[in-house]
């Protein structure tokens, strides 16, 4: 077998698979079995003396470059890693069925009917003051979105439902949400409602209301916001 | 260390005169993995092919070994002693002529069966040896030293139906529709406010007027209604007592009518 | 990529890098990344649908055969391993193996070559009556498993090797057991063994034999048993 250095100076045509130097086999075995990246000194100590480790590493790197596993340098150490473009392959999505808590469901329903609605307004309707956690859950689930800020002291954020919400509940538009009469008809209200009780008819109109300002830059970064990927 | 190191003794029990504190010398048999192993070892000492081995000679050697062990008061596991008994029997069968018309296996059959057992054990030992000579994982061949684990992303799939949603909404609204009356009634329309309002209103109305009409015109928030009614009624009664206005009601729970009293002092309340 | 890379990925099949199917990249990435052997079903689930996994595995195996890292089959699973001849290079990776006693090793060999086999049968072959301890050792090491009950008086448990055994000794199947042909050829499994004991070949076919019953509930709780992660 010709020396590695010589071989690398040869034209490519002369290199055939059978002539693959033994040190490449050794190197790949060492790097494969190692529990951590190895530096050239360590590799040199384990390989037969006289091996041009640097040249062998370069050649191995070139060999593996088009493969699903690449030889990469991390600091001054070397290791095999899955090719960057295949990271998706090592990701496995497991569907985990989950039920919304009752509080989240109630809050979602209020956002749906009363949108655009602020957290304080939700709390007023629900009569509890813990809407933040459930709003965060709903933002994460990806069924609601912050849509503006109310022109009011504190400029609270207004929330609305989104496309994913409509899609999940099989609604074409928010107008498909049943009104009071339909809810009564479905037996969901038992008839002892106070006079003047009403159920709002929410609108899909994305235009901000008169009492709303647009969201400001940064509003979507404060953890209130859904992951951009969840909303599609 | 071995399977055979059991301190049992059987028919070949040690000399009863042996002192109980005398240690059992079991060292010599510990090297053997049972009577078949011992037989194999002895057979190998014959340095012949197992196929050609003389079972009779082997039996003699085995029995001699056991005799020696007993003489030395070595404690032997039951397995060895059972084999000794069997070999002694086999030996006697092999030495005696086969009785004519004997039923069952001949002595030669028994000897062959023993030889086969020895061969089989030998074969399994060879196999075990070859198995351990194979490249073994973690000793000779290695898995990836630094595996890259599959990232399991648990994507929650939320289950909620439209019915769940509507039920939650209706329950919530219904619950608080009632609760709110209590809640907001604490936001009272004070008597002073009621009285000031009434005084202003009565400037405008000289004829009998249902109190509700004034108030509904004034108080748009429906949840304040009961508070307004209560306070204004109290204010009305107070003002009537002071002789500023007259009150009229046709029946209990019927609308309450009031009017400014034109002549102070002559008013009365019907209720 | 330079033509050198193409050159280096040559195999005896004259495949150039550009023509190397993407599924080989995916396969090698998956198998390299995994810390344990993967079965074809698992691989197929991660690869584009319609991929001929078996063919791709065979091709990858051929590609890697001359290398320092080989693709090997263990039972019905596949994994990369360092080449058999490179043990000398990797001594520092070697872990002190569990030292099996001669009795345990012999018992293991009997289970391997005669499976499914009962404790009494093991004792008969070894000529000693204390196989329980060594069976327990082997169960603990995790190379054998109880697999059924012999239809015989006392309904003794039958034992077999498992996938960890194949994996440890680098066997594709039980038919690769060394010396199996000679043992069979010598007729050593015939004649003196109880009926139903002499078998044409050891088999880890999960289907029970005619003379076996399934394990019962509770059989796996008696401390003898490995976790019920039986073969799949």
mmCIF file of N, CA and C in Angstrom, chain C residues 31 37-43 53-54 57-58 72-79 162-164 166-167 171-174 204 206 230-232:
data_model
loop_
_atom_site.group_PDB
_atom_site.id
_atom_site.type_symbol
_atom_site.label_atom_id
_atom_site.label_comp_id
_atom_site.label_asym_id
_atom_site.label_seq_id
_atom_site.Cartn_x
_atom_site.Cartn_y
_atom_site.Cartn_z
ATOM 1 N N UNK C 31 -28.956 4.801 11.623
ATOM 2 C CA UNK C 31 -28.280 3.693 12.294
ATOM 3 C C UNK C 31 -27.053 4.163 13.079
ATOM 4 N N UNK C 37 -29.560 -1.513 18.252
ATOM 5 C CA UNK C 37 -30.019 -2.009 16.948
ATOM 6 C C UNK C 37 -31.471 -1.598 16.664
ATOM 7 N N UNK C 38 -31.742 -1.330 15.401
ATOM 8 C CA UNK C 38 -33.085 -0.918 14.994
ATOM 9 C C UNK C 38 -33.660 -1.956 14.041
ATOM 10 N N UNK C 39 -34.938 -2.227 14.162
ATOM 11 C CA UNK C 39 -35.512 -3.208 13.243
ATOM 12 C C UNK C 39 -36.004 -2.522 11.966
ATOM 13 N N UNK C 40 -36.275 -3.347 10.986
ATOM 14 C CA UNK C 40 -36.601 -2.791 9.670
ATOM 15 C C UNK C 40 -37.891 -1.976 9.706
ATOM 16 N N UNK C 41 -38.777 -2.383 10.575
ATOM 17 C CA UNK C 41 -40.046 -1.663 10.672
ATOM 18 C C UNK C 41 -39.811 -0.236 11.166
ATOM 19 N N UNK C 42 -38.996 -0.133 12.206
ATOM 20 C CA UNK C 42 -38.690 1.193 12.746
ATOM 21 C C UNK C 42 -38.003 2.053 11.695
ATOM 22 N N UNK C 43 -37.072 1.445 10.975
ATOM 23 C CA UNK C 43 -36.366 2.188 9.940
ATOM 24 C C UNK C 43 -37.330 2.631 8.850
ATOM 25 N N UNK C 53 -36.401 -0.963 2.174
ATOM 26 C CA UNK C 53 -35.467 -0.890 3.300
ATOM 27 C C UNK C 53 -34.481 -2.049 3.258
ATOM 28 N N UNK C 54 -35.001 -3.232 2.987
ATOM 29 C CA UNK C 54 -34.140 -4.401 2.979
ATOM 30 C C UNK C 54 -33.009 -4.253 1.953
ATOM 31 N N UNK C 57 -30.527 -1.654 3.057
ATOM 32 C CA UNK C 57 -29.676 -2.166 4.135
ATOM 33 C C UNK C 57 -28.583 -3.067 3.575
ATOM 34 N N UNK C 58 -28.969 -3.913 2.651
ATOM 35 C CA UNK C 58 -27.986 -4.826 2.058
ATOM 36 C C UNK C 58 -26.901 -4.037 1.338
ATOM 37 N N UNK C 72 -24.114 -4.563 10.740
ATOM 38 C CA UNK C 72 -24.390 -5.968 11.045
ATOM 39 C C UNK C 72 -25.855 -6.154 11.417
ATOM 40 N N UNK C 73 -26.300 -7.380 11.183
ATOM 41 C CA UNK C 73 -27.668 -7.730 11.529
ATOM 42 C C UNK C 73 -27.628 -8.557 12.800
ATOM 43 N N UNK C 74 -28.520 -8.253 13.693
ATOM 44 C CA UNK C 74 -28.634 -8.970 14.961
ATOM 45 C C UNK C 74 -30.098 -9.346 15.104
ATOM 46 N N UNK C 75 -30.377 -10.622 14.955
ATOM 47 C CA UNK C 75 -31.777 -11.009 14.959
ATOM 48 C C UNK C 75 -32.437 -10.332 13.778
ATOM 49 N N UNK C 76 -33.501 -9.591 14.035
ATOM 50 C CA UNK C 76 -34.127 -8.872 12.925
ATOM 51 C C UNK C 76 -33.839 -7.379 13.003
ATOM 52 N N UNK C 77 -32.735 -7.054 13.670
ATOM 53 C CA UNK C 77 -32.378 -5.645 13.799
ATOM 54 C C UNK C 77 -31.008 -5.380 13.188
ATOM 55 N N UNK C 78 -30.756 -4.139 12.940
ATOM 56 C CA UNK C 78 -29.506 -3.731 12.289
ATOM 57 C C UNK C 78 -28.791 -2.694 13.115
ATOM 58 N N UNK C 79 -27.455 -2.768 13.071
ATOM 59 C CA UNK C 79 -26.677 -1.799 13.834
ATOM 60 C C UNK C 79 -25.267 -1.694 13.265
ATOM 61 N N UNK C 162 -32.148 -14.918 23.942
ATOM 62 C CA UNK C 162 -32.914 -13.768 23.467
ATOM 63 C C UNK C 162 -32.055 -12.902 22.549
ATOM 64 N N UNK C 163 -32.615 -11.753 22.207
ATOM 65 C CA UNK C 163 -31.917 -10.896 21.264
ATOM 66 C C UNK C 163 -30.607 -10.351 21.830
ATOM 67 N N UNK C 164 -30.591 -10.081 23.139
ATOM 68 C CA UNK C 164 -29.364 -9.565 23.741
ATOM 69 C C UNK C 164 -28.227 -10.577 23.583
ATOM 70 N N UNK C 166 -27.893 -12.749 21.026
ATOM 71 C CA UNK C 166 -27.439 -12.624 19.630
ATOM 72 C C UNK C 166 -26.568 -11.386 19.476
ATOM 73 N N UNK C 167 -27.031 -10.297 20.066
ATOM 74 C CA UNK C 167 -26.327 -9.034 19.931
ATOM 75 C C UNK C 167 -24.939 -9.118 20.554
ATOM 76 N N UNK C 171 -24.335 -12.542 16.498
ATOM 77 C CA UNK C 171 -24.949 -13.567 15.652
ATOM 78 C C UNK C 171 -26.156 -12.980 14.933
ATOM 79 N N UNK C 172 -26.229 -13.251 13.642
ATOM 80 C CA UNK C 172 -27.419 -12.786 12.932
ATOM 81 C C UNK C 172 -28.627 -13.591 13.368
ATOM 82 N N UNK C 173 -28.458 -14.895 13.382
ATOM 83 C CA UNK C 173 -29.517 -15.783 13.838
ATOM 84 C C UNK C 173 -28.851 -16.924 14.592
ATOM 85 N N UNK C 174 -29.679 -17.780 15.184
ATOM 86 C CA UNK C 174 -29.127 -18.914 15.915
ATOM 87 C C UNK C 174 -28.407 -19.890 14.990
ATOM 88 N N UNK C 204 -35.277 -19.743 17.904
ATOM 89 C CA UNK C 204 -35.911 -18.769 18.787
ATOM 90 C C UNK C 204 -37.221 -18.296 18.176
ATOM 91 N N UNK C 206 -40.561 -17.498 17.969
ATOM 92 C CA UNK C 206 -41.390 -17.275 19.157
ATOM 93 C C UNK C 206 -42.592 -18.219 19.240
ATOM 94 N N UNK C 230 -40.254 -9.192 25.868
ATOM 95 C CA UNK C 230 -39.855 -10.339 25.052
ATOM 96 C C UNK C 230 -39.601 -9.845 23.642
ATOM 97 N N UNK C 231 -39.221 -10.752 22.851
ATOM 98 C CA UNK C 231 -38.875 -10.376 21.481
ATOM 99 C C UNK C 231 -40.084 -9.832 20.753
ATOM 100 N N UNK C 232 -39.765 -9.097 19.752
ATOM 101 C CA UNK C 232 -40.882 -8.612 18.951
ATOM 102 C C UNK C 232 -40.787 -9.146 17.542
#
